PDB file of N, CA and C in Angstrom:
ATOM      1  N   UNK Y  18      19.044  68.768   5.160  1.00  0.00           N
ATOM      2  CA  UNK Y  18      17.950  68.004   4.639  1.00  0.00           C
ATOM      3  C   UNK Y  18      16.997  67.692   5.784  1.00  0.00           C
ATOM      4  N   UNK Y  19      15.774  68.046   5.622  1.00  0.00           N
ATOM      5  CA  UNK Y  19      14.813  67.797   6.689  1.00  0.00           C
ATOM      6  C   UNK Y  19      14.084  66.476   6.513  1.00  0.00           C
ATOM      7  N   UNK Y  20      13.711  66.137   5.326  1.00  0.00           N
ATOM      8  CA  UNK Y  20      13.038  64.867   5.063  1.00  0.00           C
ATOM      9  C   UNK Y  20      14.006  63.951   4.349  1.00  0.00           C
ATOM     10  N   UNK Y  21      14.522  62.991   5.075  1.00  0.00           N
ATOM     11  CA  UNK Y  21      15.494  62.070   4.509  1.00  0.00           C
ATOM     12  C   UNK Y  21      14.810  61.065   3.598  1.00  0.00           C
ATOM     13  N   UNK Y  22      15.433  60.813   2.461  1.00  0.00           N
ATOM     14  CA  UNK Y  22      14.985  59.713   1.624  1.00  0.00           C
ATOM     15  C   UNK Y  22      15.358  58.436   2.355  1.00  0.00           C
ATOM     16  N   UNK Y  23      14.552  57.405   2.200  1.00  0.00           N
ATOM     17  CA  UNK Y  23      14.891  56.161   2.883  1.00  0.00           C
ATOM     18  C   UNK Y  23      16.267  55.667   2.451  1.00  0.00           C
ATOM     19  N   UNK Y  24      16.988  55.109   3.393  1.00  0.00           N
ATOM     20  CA  UNK Y  24      18.295  54.534   3.093  1.00  0.00           C
ATOM     21  C   UNK Y  24      18.134  53.031   3.056  1.00  0.00           C
ATOM     22  N   UNK Y  25      18.728  52.425   2.068  1.00  0.00           N
ATOM     23  CA  UNK Y  25      18.679  50.971   1.937  1.00  0.00           C
ATOM     24  C   UNK Y  25      20.107  50.467   1.893  1.00  0.00           C
ATOM     25  N   UNK Y  26      20.398  49.452   2.697  1.00  0.00           N
ATOM     26  CA  UNK Y  26      21.714  48.826   2.674  1.00  0.00           C
ATOM     27  C   UNK Y  26      21.547  47.329   2.500  1.00  0.00           C
ATOM     28  N   UNK Y  27      22.443  46.744   1.718  1.00  0.00           N
ATOM     29  CA  UNK Y  27      22.462  45.304   1.518  1.00  0.00           C
ATOM     30  C   UNK Y  27      23.897  44.840   1.729  1.00  0.00           C
ATOM     31  N   UNK Y  28      24.085  43.917   2.665  1.00  0.00           N
ATOM     32  CA  UNK Y  28      25.401  43.365   2.963  1.00  0.00           C
ATOM     33  C   UNK Y  28      25.510  42.013   2.264  1.00  0.00           C
ATOM     34  N   UNK Y  29      26.512  41.893   1.379  1.00  0.00           N
ATOM     35  CA  UNK Y  29      26.689  40.675   0.601  1.00  0.00           C
ATOM     36  C   UNK Y  29      28.081  40.106   0.823  1.00  0.00           C
ATOM     37  N   UNK Y  30      28.192  39.073   1.664  1.00  0.00           N
ATOM     38  CA  UNK Y  30      29.498  38.448   1.875  1.00  0.00           C
ATOM     39  C   UNK Y  30      29.825  37.499   0.716  1.00  0.00           C
ATOM     40  N   UNK Y  31      31.095  37.457   0.361  1.00  0.00           N
ATOM     41  CA  UNK Y  31      31.576  36.537  -0.681  1.00  0.00           C
ATOM     42  C   UNK Y  31      32.988  36.122  -0.301  1.00  0.00           C
ATOM     43  N   UNK Y  32      33.092  35.091   0.501  1.00  0.00           N
ATOM     44  CA  UNK Y  32      34.407  34.661   0.966  1.00  0.00           C
ATOM     45  C   UNK Y  32      34.983  35.676   1.925  1.00  0.00           C
ATOM     46  N   UNK Y  33      36.190  36.142   1.620  1.00  0.00           N
ATOM     47  CA  UNK Y  33      36.850  37.123   2.493  1.00  0.00           C
ATOM     48  C   UNK Y  33      36.484  38.561   2.138  1.00  0.00           C
ATOM     49  N   UNK Y  34      35.664  38.736   1.119  1.00  0.00           N
ATOM     50  CA  UNK Y  34      35.250  40.075   0.673  1.00  0.00           C
ATOM     51  C   UNK Y  34      33.763  40.254   0.943  1.00  0.00           C
ATOM     52  N   UNK Y  35      33.417  41.414   1.447  1.00  0.00           N
ATOM     53  CA  UNK Y  35      32.007  41.748   1.671  1.00  0.00           C
ATOM     54  C   UNK Y  35      31.714  43.068   0.991  1.00  0.00           C
ATOM     55  N   UNK Y  36      30.592  43.112   0.293  1.00  0.00           N
ATOM     56  CA  UNK Y  36      30.143  44.346  -0.336  1.00  0.00           C
ATOM     57  C   UNK Y  36      28.936  44.865   0.423  1.00  0.00           C
ATOM     58  N   UNK Y  37      28.974  46.157   0.736  1.00  0.00           N
ATOM     59  CA  UNK Y  37      27.831  46.831   1.343  1.00  0.00           C
ATOM     60  C   UNK Y  37      27.300  47.793   0.291  1.00  0.00           C
ATOM     61  N   UNK Y  38      26.150  47.456  -0.285  1.00  0.00           N
ATOM     62  CA  UNK Y  38      25.526  48.318  -1.290  1.00  0.00           C
ATOM     63  C   UNK Y  38      24.597  49.287  -0.581  1.00  0.00           C
ATOM     64  N   UNK Y  39      24.756  50.564  -0.902  1.00  0.00           N
ATOM     65  CA  UNK Y  39      24.002  51.611  -0.213  1.00  0.00           C
ATOM     66  C   UNK Y  39      23.198  52.388  -1.254  1.00  0.00           C
ATOM     67  N   UNK Y  40      21.922  52.632  -0.939  1.00  0.00           N
ATOM     68  CA  UNK Y  40      21.042  53.373  -1.837  1.00  0.00           C
ATOM     69  C   UNK Y  40      20.319  54.452  -1.045  1.00  0.00           C
ATOM     70  N   UNK Y  41      20.317  55.667  -1.569  1.00  0.00           N
ATOM     71  CA  UNK Y  41      19.560  56.749  -0.937  1.00  0.00           C
ATOM     72  C   UNK Y  41      20.439  57.873  -0.446  1.00  0.00           C
ATOM     73  N   UNK Y  42      19.982  58.539   0.611  1.00  0.00           N
ATOM     74  CA  UNK Y  42      20.677  59.685   1.179  1.00  0.00           C
ATOM     75  C   UNK Y  42      21.131  59.364   2.592  1.00  0.00           C
ATOM     76  N   UNK Y  43      22.361  59.768   2.899  1.00  0.00           N
ATOM     77  CA  UNK Y  43      22.911  59.524   4.235  1.00  0.00           C
ATOM     78  C   UNK Y  43      23.033  60.866   4.957  1.00  0.00           C
ATOM     79  N   UNK Y  44      22.293  60.968   6.053  1.00  0.00           N
ATOM     80  CA  UNK Y  44      22.357  62.168   6.879  1.00  0.00           C
ATOM     81  C   UNK Y  44      22.206  61.753   8.340  1.00  0.00           C
ATOM     82  N   UNK Y  45      21.986  62.712   9.213  1.00  0.00           N
ATOM     83  CA  UNK Y  45      21.927  62.410  10.647  1.00  0.00           C
ATOM     84  C   UNK Y  45      20.825  61.393  10.975  1.00  0.00           C
ATOM     85  N   UNK Y  46      19.753  61.396  10.197  1.00  0.00           N
ATOM     86  CA  UNK Y  46      18.640  60.475  10.459  1.00  0.00           C
ATOM     87  C   UNK Y  46      18.913  59.062   9.944  1.00  0.00           C
ATOM     88  N   UNK Y  47      19.695  58.949   8.872  1.00  0.00           N
ATOM     89  CA  UNK Y  47      19.908  57.637   8.251  1.00  0.00           C
ATOM     90  C   UNK Y  47      21.290  57.046   8.512  1.00  0.00           C
ATOM     91  N   UNK Y  48      22.204  57.841   9.044  1.00  0.00           N
ATOM     92  CA  UNK Y  48      23.564  57.347   9.304  1.00  0.00           C
ATOM     93  C   UNK Y  48      23.594  56.111  10.208  1.00  0.00           C
ATOM     94  N   UNK Y  49      22.701  55.997  11.202  1.00  0.00           N
ATOM     95  CA  UNK Y  49      22.729  54.782  12.025  1.00  0.00           C
ATOM     96  C   UNK Y  49      22.493  53.491  11.219  1.00  0.00           C
ATOM     97  N   UNK Y  50      21.706  53.577  10.173  1.00  0.00           N
ATOM     98  CA  UNK Y  50      21.481  52.398   9.315  1.00  0.00           C
ATOM     99  C   UNK Y  50      22.772  52.010   8.590  1.00  0.00           C
ATOM    100  N   UNK Y  51      23.514  53.009   8.113  1.00  0.00           N
ATOM    101  CA  UNK Y  51      24.803  52.734   7.484  1.00  0.00           C
ATOM    102  C   UNK Y  51      25.763  52.127   8.501  1.00  0.00           C
ATOM    103  N   UNK Y  52      25.797  52.682   9.697  1.00  0.00           N
ATOM    104  CA  UNK Y  52      26.675  52.162  10.750  1.00  0.00           C
ATOM    105  C   UNK Y  52      26.357  50.690  11.034  1.00  0.00           C
ATOM    106  N   UNK Y  53      25.092  50.374  11.123  1.00  0.00           N
ATOM    107  CA  UNK Y  53      24.665  48.998  11.394  1.00  0.00           C
ATOM    108  C   UNK Y  53      25.142  48.049  10.290  1.00  0.00           C
ATOM    109  N   UNK Y  54      24.993  48.455   9.040  1.00  0.00           N
ATOM    110  CA  UNK Y  54      25.426  47.616   7.918  1.00  0.00           C
ATOM    111  C   UNK Y  54      26.937  47.414   7.919  1.00  0.00           C
ATOM    112  N   UNK Y  55      27.686  48.486   8.197  1.00  0.00           N
ATOM    113  CA  UNK Y  55      29.143  48.373   8.228  1.00  0.00           C
ATOM    114  C   UNK Y  55      29.603  47.535   9.416  1.00  0.00           C
ATOM    115  N   UNK Y  56      28.926  47.671  10.555  1.00  0.00           N
ATOM    116  CA  UNK Y  56      29.244  46.822  11.709  1.00  0.00           C
ATOM    117  C   UNK Y  56      29.037  45.353  11.371  1.00  0.00           C
ATOM    118  N   UNK Y  57      27.948  45.055  10.686  1.00  0.00           N
ATOM    119  CA  UNK Y  57      27.672  43.670  10.265  1.00  0.00           C
ATOM    120  C   UNK Y  57      28.771  43.164   9.345  1.00  0.00           C
ATOM    121  N   UNK Y  58      29.141  43.970   8.370  1.00  0.00           N
ATOM    122  CA  UNK Y  58      30.177  43.568   7.413  1.00  0.00           C
ATOM    123  C   UNK Y  58      31.506  43.323   8.109  1.00  0.00           C
ATOM    124  N   UNK Y  59      31.856  44.194   9.041  1.00  0.00           N
ATOM    125  CA  UNK Y  59      33.141  44.061   9.727  1.00  0.00           C
ATOM    126  C   UNK Y  59      33.130  42.940  10.770  1.00  0.00           C
ATOM    127  N   UNK Y  60      31.965  42.543  11.204  1.00  0.00           N
ATOM    128  CA  UNK Y  60      31.854  41.462  12.187  1.00  0.00           C
ATOM    129  C   UNK Y  60      31.867  40.083  11.547  1.00  0.00           C
ATOM    130  N   UNK Y  61      31.704  40.031  10.239  1.00  0.00           N
ATOM    131  CA  UNK Y  61      31.638  38.754   9.530  1.00  0.00           C
ATOM    132  C   UNK Y  61      33.002  38.191   9.167  1.00  0.00           C
ATOM    133  N   UNK Y  62      34.074  38.873   9.576  1.00  0.00           N
ATOM    134  CA  UNK Y  62      35.418  38.363   9.322  1.00  0.00           C
ATOM    135  C   UNK Y  62      35.974  38.651   7.935  1.00  0.00           C
ATOM    136  N   UNK Y  63      35.351  39.562   7.202  1.00  0.00           N
ATOM    137  CA  UNK Y  63      35.853  39.916   5.874  1.00  0.00           C
ATOM    138  C   UNK Y  63      37.187  40.637   5.993  1.00  0.00           C
ATOM    139  N   UNK Y  64      38.110  40.326   5.096  1.00  0.00           N
ATOM    140  CA  UNK Y  64      39.380  41.044   5.078  1.00  0.00           C
ATOM    141  C   UNK Y  64      39.298  42.277   4.188  1.00  0.00           C
ATOM    142  N   UNK Y  65      38.251  42.341   3.354  1.00  0.00           N
ATOM    143  CA  UNK Y  65      38.042  43.497   2.479  1.00  0.00           C
ATOM    144  C   UNK Y  65      36.559  43.825   2.454  1.00  0.00           C
ATOM    145  N   UNK Y  66      36.232  45.054   2.798  1.00  0.00           N
ATOM    146  CA  UNK Y  66      34.854  45.532   2.735  1.00  0.00           C
ATOM    147  C   UNK Y  66      34.804  46.657   1.715  1.00  0.00           C
ATOM    148  N   UNK Y  67      33.970  46.486   0.705  1.00  0.00           N
ATOM    149  CA  UNK Y  67      33.751  47.529  -0.292  1.00  0.00           C
ATOM    150  C   UNK Y  67      32.358  48.107  -0.077  1.00  0.00           C
ATOM    151  N   UNK Y  68      32.295  49.419   0.035  1.00  0.00           N
ATOM    152  CA  UNK Y  68      31.033  50.112   0.259  1.00  0.00           C
ATOM    153  C   UNK Y  68      30.637  50.757  -1.063  1.00  0.00           C
ATOM    154  N   UNK Y  69      29.634  50.191  -1.711  1.00  0.00           N
ATOM    155  CA  UNK Y  69      29.203  50.636  -3.035  1.00  0.00           C
ATOM    156  C   UNK Y  69      28.286  51.850  -2.901  1.00  0.00           C
ATOM    157  N   UNK Y  70      28.784  52.996  -3.342  1.00  0.00           N
ATOM    158  CA  UNK Y  70      28.049  54.261  -3.265  1.00  0.00           C
ATOM    159  C   UNK Y  70      27.443  54.655  -4.611  1.00  0.00           C
ATOM    160  N   UNK Y  71      27.314  53.724  -5.541  1.00  0.00           N
ATOM    161  CA  UNK Y  71      26.817  54.080  -6.875  1.00  0.00           C
ATOM    162  C   UNK Y  71      25.389  54.641  -6.844  1.00  0.00           C
ATOM    163  N   UNK Y  72      24.620  54.291  -5.823  1.00  0.00           N
ATOM    164  CA  UNK Y  72      23.233  54.767  -5.719  1.00  0.00           C
ATOM    165  C   UNK Y  72      23.033  55.736  -4.553  1.00  0.00           C
ATOM    166  N   UNK Y  73      24.125  56.301  -4.040  1.00  0.00           N
ATOM    167  CA  UNK Y  73      24.021  57.292  -2.968  1.00  0.00           C
ATOM    168  C   UNK Y  73      23.972  58.674  -3.603  1.00  0.00           C
ATOM    169  N   UNK Y  74      22.910  59.411  -3.282  1.00  0.00           N
ATOM    170  CA  UNK Y  74      22.704  60.729  -3.863  1.00  0.00           C
ATOM    171  C   UNK Y  74      23.295  61.846  -3.014  1.00  0.00           C
ATOM    172  N   UNK Y  75      23.349  61.612  -1.690  1.00  0.00           N
ATOM    173  CA  UNK Y  75      23.760  62.658  -0.761  1.00  0.00           C
ATOM    174  C   UNK Y  75      24.378  62.008   0.463  1.00  0.00           C
ATOM    175  N   UNK Y  76      25.393  62.654   1.018  1.00  0.00           N
ATOM    176  CA  UNK Y  76      26.008  62.204   2.265  1.00  0.00           C
ATOM    177  C   UNK Y  76      26.482  63.441   3.009  1.00  0.00           C
ATOM    178  N   UNK Y  77      26.108  63.556   4.284  1.00  0.00           N
ATOM    179  CA  UNK Y  77      26.573  64.692   5.073  1.00  0.00           C
ATOM    180  C   UNK Y  77      27.670  64.240   6.034  1.00  0.00           C
ATOM    181  N   UNK Y  78      28.049  65.119   6.944  1.00  0.00           N
ATOM    182  CA  UNK Y  78      29.150  64.811   7.862  1.00  0.00           C
ATOM    183  C   UNK Y  78      28.821  63.643   8.793  1.00  0.00           C
ATOM    184  N   UNK Y  79      27.548  63.374   9.045  1.00  0.00           N
ATOM    185  CA  UNK Y  79      27.172  62.215   9.857  1.00  0.00           C
ATOM    186  C   UNK Y  79      27.571  60.920   9.160  1.00  0.00           C
ATOM    187  N   UNK Y  80      27.277  60.845   7.879  1.00  0.00           N
ATOM    188  CA  UNK Y  80      27.663  59.671   7.096  1.00  0.00           C
ATOM    189  C   UNK Y  80      29.166  59.570   6.952  1.00  0.00           C
ATOM    190  N   UNK Y  81      29.811  60.707   6.751  1.00  0.00           N
ATOM    191  CA  UNK Y  81      31.264  60.729   6.636  1.00  0.00           C
ATOM    192  C   UNK Y  81      31.905  60.199   7.913  1.00  0.00           C
ATOM    193  N   UNK Y  82      31.396  60.608   9.046  1.00  0.00           N
ATOM    194  CA  UNK Y  82      31.917  60.140  10.326  1.00  0.00           C
ATOM    195  C   UNK Y  82      31.773  58.622  10.463  1.00  0.00           C
ATOM    196  N   UNK Y  83      30.633  58.095  10.056  1.00  0.00           N
ATOM    197  CA  UNK Y  83      30.418  56.641  10.097  1.00  0.00           C
ATOM    198  C   UNK Y  83      31.459  55.929   9.237  1.00  0.00           C
ATOM    199  N   UNK Y  84      31.717  56.447   8.050  1.00  0.00           N
ATOM    200  CA  UNK Y  84      32.696  55.829   7.150  1.00  0.00           C
ATOM    201  C   UNK Y  84      34.107  55.877   7.724  1.00  0.00           C
ATOM    202  N   UNK Y  85      34.491  57.023   8.256  1.00  0.00           N
ATOM    203  CA  UNK Y  85      35.840  57.169   8.809  1.00  0.00           C
ATOM    204  C   UNK Y  85      36.039  56.242  10.010  1.00  0.00           C
ATOM    205  N   UNK Y  86      35.049  56.173  10.882  1.00  0.00           N
ATOM    206  CA  UNK Y  86      35.158  55.279  12.045  1.00  0.00           C
ATOM    207  C   UNK Y  86      35.172  53.810  11.627  1.00  0.00           C
ATOM    208  N   UNK Y  87      34.386  53.453  10.626  1.00  0.00           N
ATOM    209  CA  UNK Y  87      34.383  52.071  10.136  1.00  0.00           C
ATOM    210  C   UNK Y  87      35.721  51.724   9.497  1.00  0.00           C
ATOM    211  N   UNK Y  88      36.302  52.674   8.773  1.00  0.00           N
ATOM    212  CA  UNK Y  88      37.614  52.423   8.173  1.00  0.00           C
ATOM    213  C   UNK Y  88      38.668  52.218   9.259  1.00  0.00           C
ATOM    214  N   UNK Y  89      38.585  53.028  10.309  1.00  0.00           N
ATOM    215  CA  UNK Y  89      39.520  52.879  11.428  1.00  0.00           C
ATOM    216  C   UNK Y  89      39.359  51.489  12.071  1.00  0.00           C
ATOM    217  N   UNK Y  90      38.131  51.085  12.302  1.00  0.00           N
ATOM    218  CA  UNK Y  90      37.880  49.761  12.882  1.00  0.00           C
ATOM    219  C   UNK Y  90      38.429  48.658  11.969  1.00  0.00           C
ATOM    220  N   UNK Y  91      38.213  48.791  10.676  1.00  0.00           N
ATOM    221  CA  UNK Y  91      38.718  47.793   9.727  1.00  0.00           C
ATOM    222  C   UNK Y  91      40.238  47.682   9.828  1.00  0.00           C
ATOM    223  N   UNK Y  92      40.903  48.811   9.851  1.00  0.00           N
ATOM    224  CA  UNK Y  92      42.374  48.792   9.957  1.00  0.00           C
ATOM    225  C   UNK Y  92      42.837  48.139  11.246  1.00  0.00           C
ATOM    226  N   UNK Y  93      42.144  48.413  12.351  1.00  0.00           N
ATOM    227  CA  UNK Y  93      42.497  47.800  13.637  1.00  0.00           C
ATOM    228  C   UNK Y  93      42.330  46.290  13.596  1.00  0.00           C
ATOM    229  N   UNK Y  94      41.425  45.810  12.768  1.00  0.00           N
ATOM    230  CA  UNK Y  94      41.180  44.370  12.618  1.00  0.00           C
ATOM    231  C   UNK Y  94      42.088  43.738  11.570  1.00  0.00           C
ATOM    232  N   UNK Y  95      42.884  44.552  10.896  1.00  0.00           N
ATOM    233  CA  UNK Y  95      43.724  44.033   9.822  1.00  0.00           C
ATOM    234  C   UNK Y  95      42.988  43.867   8.509  1.00  0.00           C
ATOM    235  N   UNK Y  96      41.861  44.560   8.369  1.00  0.00           N
ATOM    236  CA  UNK Y  96      41.056  44.511   7.147  1.00  0.00           C
ATOM    237  C   UNK Y  96      41.168  45.836   6.402  1.00  0.00           C
ATOM    238  N   UNK Y  97      40.583  45.861   5.215  1.00  0.00           N
ATOM    239  CA  UNK Y  97      40.496  47.113   4.468  1.00  0.00           C
ATOM    240  C   UNK Y  97      39.032  47.465   4.256  1.00  0.00           C
ATOM    241  N   UNK Y  98      38.762  48.739   4.177  1.00  0.00           N
ATOM    242  CA  UNK Y  98      37.429  49.233   3.857  1.00  0.00           C
ATOM    243  C   UNK Y  98      37.613  50.387   2.901  1.00  0.00           C
ATOM    244  N   UNK Y  99      36.909  50.308   1.780  1.00  0.00           N
ATOM    245  CA  UNK Y  99      36.974  51.439   0.860  1.00  0.00           C
ATOM    246  C   UNK Y  99      35.624  51.657   0.208  1.00  0.00           C
ATOM    247  N   UNK Y 100      35.375  52.907  -0.116  1.00  0.00           N
ATOM    248  CA  UNK Y 100      34.140  53.306  -0.778  1.00  0.00           C
ATOM    249  C   UNK Y 100      34.398  53.276  -2.283  1.00  0.00           C
ATOM    250  N   UNK Y 101      33.506  52.603  -3.009  1.00  0.00           N
ATOM    251  CA  UNK Y 101      33.671  52.475  -4.458  1.00  0.00           C
ATOM    252  C   UNK Y 101      32.453  53.069  -5.171  1.00  0.00           C
ATOM    253  N   UNK Y 102      32.652  53.394  -6.442  1.00  0.00           N
ATOM    254  CA  UNK Y 102      31.573  53.880  -7.311  1.00  0.00           C
ATOM    255  C   UNK Y 102      30.885  55.138  -6.765  1.00  0.00           C
ATOM    256  N   UNK Y 103      31.695  56.113  -6.360  1.00  0.00           N
ATOM    257  CA  UNK Y 103      31.140  57.383  -5.878  1.00  0.00           C
ATOM    258  C   UNK Y 103      30.781  58.212  -7.111  1.00  0.00           C
ATOM    259  N   UNK Y 104      29.500  58.281  -7.409  1.00  0.00           N
ATOM    260  CA  UNK Y 104      29.039  58.964  -8.627  1.00  0.00           C
ATOM    261  C   UNK Y 104      28.442  60.339  -8.364  1.00  0.00           C
ATOM    262  N   UNK Y 105      27.868  60.529  -7.194  1.00  0.00           N
ATOM    263  CA  UNK Y 105      27.213  61.792  -6.884  1.00  0.00           C
ATOM    264  C   UNK Y 105      28.238  62.920  -6.760  1.00  0.00           C
ATOM    265  N   UNK Y 106      28.040  63.999  -7.526  1.00  0.00           N
ATOM    266  CA  UNK Y 106      28.938  65.143  -7.399  1.00  0.00           C
ATOM    267  C   UNK Y 106      28.944  65.725  -5.976  1.00  0.00           C
ATOM    268  N   UNK Y 107      27.811  65.662  -5.285  1.00  0.00           N
ATOM    269  CA  UNK Y 107      27.750  66.163  -3.905  1.00  0.00           C
ATOM    270  C   UNK Y 107      28.627  65.340  -2.971  1.00  0.00           C
ATOM    271  N   UNK Y 108      28.601  64.026  -3.131  1.00  0.00           N
ATOM    272  CA  UNK Y 108      29.415  63.153  -2.293  1.00  0.00           C
ATOM    273  C   UNK Y 108      30.892  63.314  -2.646  1.00  0.00           C
ATOM    274  N   UNK Y 109      31.191  63.399  -3.935  1.00  0.00           N
ATOM    275  CA  UNK Y 109      32.578  63.620  -4.358  1.00  0.00           C
ATOM    276  C   UNK Y 109      33.107  64.915  -3.751  1.00  0.00           C
ATOM    277  N   UNK Y 110      32.281  65.945  -3.783  1.00  0.00           N
ATOM    278  CA  UNK Y 110      32.693  67.242  -3.237  1.00  0.00           C
ATOM    279  C   UNK Y 110      32.923  67.163  -1.722  1.00  0.00           C
ATOM    280  N   UNK Y 111      32.050  66.452  -1.003  1.00  0.00           N
ATOM    281  CA  UNK Y 111      32.229  66.281   0.440  1.00  0.00           C
ATOM    282  C   UNK Y 111      33.561  65.593   0.730  1.00  0.00           C
ATOM    283  N   UNK Y 112      33.829  64.506   0.038  1.00  0.00           N
ATOM    284  CA  UNK Y 112      35.071  63.760   0.255  1.00  0.00           C
ATOM    285  C   UNK Y 112      36.289  64.618  -0.091  1.00  0.00           C
ATOM    286  N   UNK Y 113      36.209  65.348  -1.197  1.00  0.00           N
ATOM    287  CA  UNK Y 113      37.340  66.170  -1.621  1.00  0.00           C
ATOM    288  C   UNK Y 113      37.568  67.334  -0.657  1.00  0.00           C
ATOM    289  N   UNK Y 114      36.497  68.010  -0.260  1.00  0.00           N
ATOM    290  CA  UNK Y 114      36.597  69.171   0.621  1.00  0.00           C
ATOM    291  C   UNK Y 114      37.139  68.802   2.000  1.00  0.00           C
ATOM    292  N   UNK Y 115      36.772  67.628   2.484  1.00  0.00           N
ATOM    293  CA  UNK Y 115      37.209  67.201   3.814  1.00  0.00           C
ATOM    294  C   UNK Y 115      38.554  66.486   3.791  1.00  0.00           C
ATOM    295  N   UNK Y 116      39.110  66.305   2.610  1.00  0.00           N
ATOM    296  CA  UNK Y 116      40.404  65.639   2.497  1.00  0.00           C
ATOM    297  C   UNK Y 116      40.354  64.145   2.749  1.00  0.00           C
ATOM    298  N   UNK Y 117      39.168  63.547   2.622  1.00  0.00           N
ATOM    299  CA  UNK Y 117      39.026  62.114   2.885  1.00  0.00           C
ATOM    300  C   UNK Y 117      38.887  61.276   1.619  1.00  0.00           C
ATOM    301  N   UNK Y 118      38.920  61.898   0.473  1.00  0.00           N
ATOM    302  CA  UNK Y 118      38.642  61.170  -0.764  1.00  0.00           C
ATOM    303  C   UNK Y 118      39.637  60.041  -1.012  1.00  0.00           C
ATOM    304  N   UNK Y 119      40.910  60.317  -0.864  1.00  0.00           N
ATOM    305  CA  UNK Y 119      41.915  59.277  -1.094  1.00  0.00           C
ATOM    306  C   UNK Y 119      41.871  58.224   0.002  1.00  0.00           C
ATOM    307  N   UNK Y 120      41.677  58.655   1.227  1.00  0.00           N
ATOM    308  CA  UNK Y 120      41.603  57.724   2.354  1.00  0.00           C
ATOM    309  C   UNK Y 120      40.441  56.755   2.195  1.00  0.00           C
ATOM    310  N   UNK Y 121      39.280  57.257   1.796  1.00  0.00           N
ATOM    311  CA  UNK Y 121      38.096  56.416   1.719  1.00  0.00           C
ATOM    312  C   UNK Y 121      37.973  55.642   0.423  1.00  0.00           C
ATOM    313  N   UNK Y 122      38.459  56.216  -0.682  1.00  0.00           N
ATOM    314  CA  UNK Y 122      38.265  55.561  -1.974  1.00  0.00           C
ATOM    315  C   UNK Y 122      39.533  54.971  -2.568  1.00  0.00           C
ATOM    316  N   UNK Y 123      40.669  55.448  -2.104  1.00  0.00           N
ATOM    317  CA  UNK Y 123      41.923  54.977  -2.684  1.00  0.00           C
ATOM    318  C   UNK Y 123      42.310  55.732  -3.939  1.00  0.00           C
ATOM    319  N   UNK Y 124      41.438  56.618  -4.416  1.00  0.00           N
ATOM    320  CA  UNK Y 124      41.703  57.412  -5.629  1.00  0.00           C
ATOM    321  C   UNK Y 124      41.168  58.815  -5.436  1.00  0.00           C
ATOM    322  N   UNK Y 125      41.463  59.683  -6.367  1.00  0.00           N
ATOM    323  CA  UNK Y 125      40.901  61.020  -6.371  1.00  0.00           C
ATOM    324  C   UNK Y 125      39.735  61.016  -7.350  1.00  0.00           C
ATOM    325  N   UNK Y 126      38.557  60.594  -6.883  1.00  0.00           N
ATOM    326  CA  UNK Y 126      37.368  60.430  -7.705  1.00  0.00           C
ATOM    327  C   UNK Y 126      36.999  61.738  -8.390  1.00  0.00           C
ATOM    328  N   UNK Y 127      36.650  61.615  -9.666  1.00  0.00           N
ATOM    329  CA  UNK Y 127      36.127  62.753 -10.390  1.00  0.00           C
ATOM    330  C   UNK Y 127      37.168  63.755 -10.865  1.00  0.00           C
ATOM    331  N   UNK Y 128      38.444  63.429 -10.721  1.00  0.00           N
ATOM    332  CA  UNK Y 128      39.442  64.408 -11.182  1.00  0.00           C
ATOM    333  C   UNK Y 128      39.907  64.080 -12.575  1.00  0.00           C
TER     334      UNK Y 128
END
C-alpha cells in the first residue's frame, strides 16, 4: 500500500480493563501510531487490554509485529492483550497465515 488511509486510535480505560479502538489501515507508515496507543494502554496499569479491530480494513506485517511485541510486553507485566472483533478477511488471513490468530485473538476467527 503506497497511500495509507489515516489510522485512528482511541484508548479507553475502564478500571483494570482498557480498550484500544483502531480504525483504518495499519502498515509501515501507520504502525507507529498503533504502537503509541498500545504503549499508552499498557502503561496505564490495565490488567486486560482489548484491541478492537472491528474498523480495521488492512494490516501488514508491520502492524502484526506491533501486536506481537505488545502482547509480549503485556505478558511480562502480568497482563493480557488480545485483539477482538477482527472482521476484515484480509486481517483474518494475515493472522491465520502467520499462525498468530489464536495467540492474538484467543480463537480461530472466521472458521
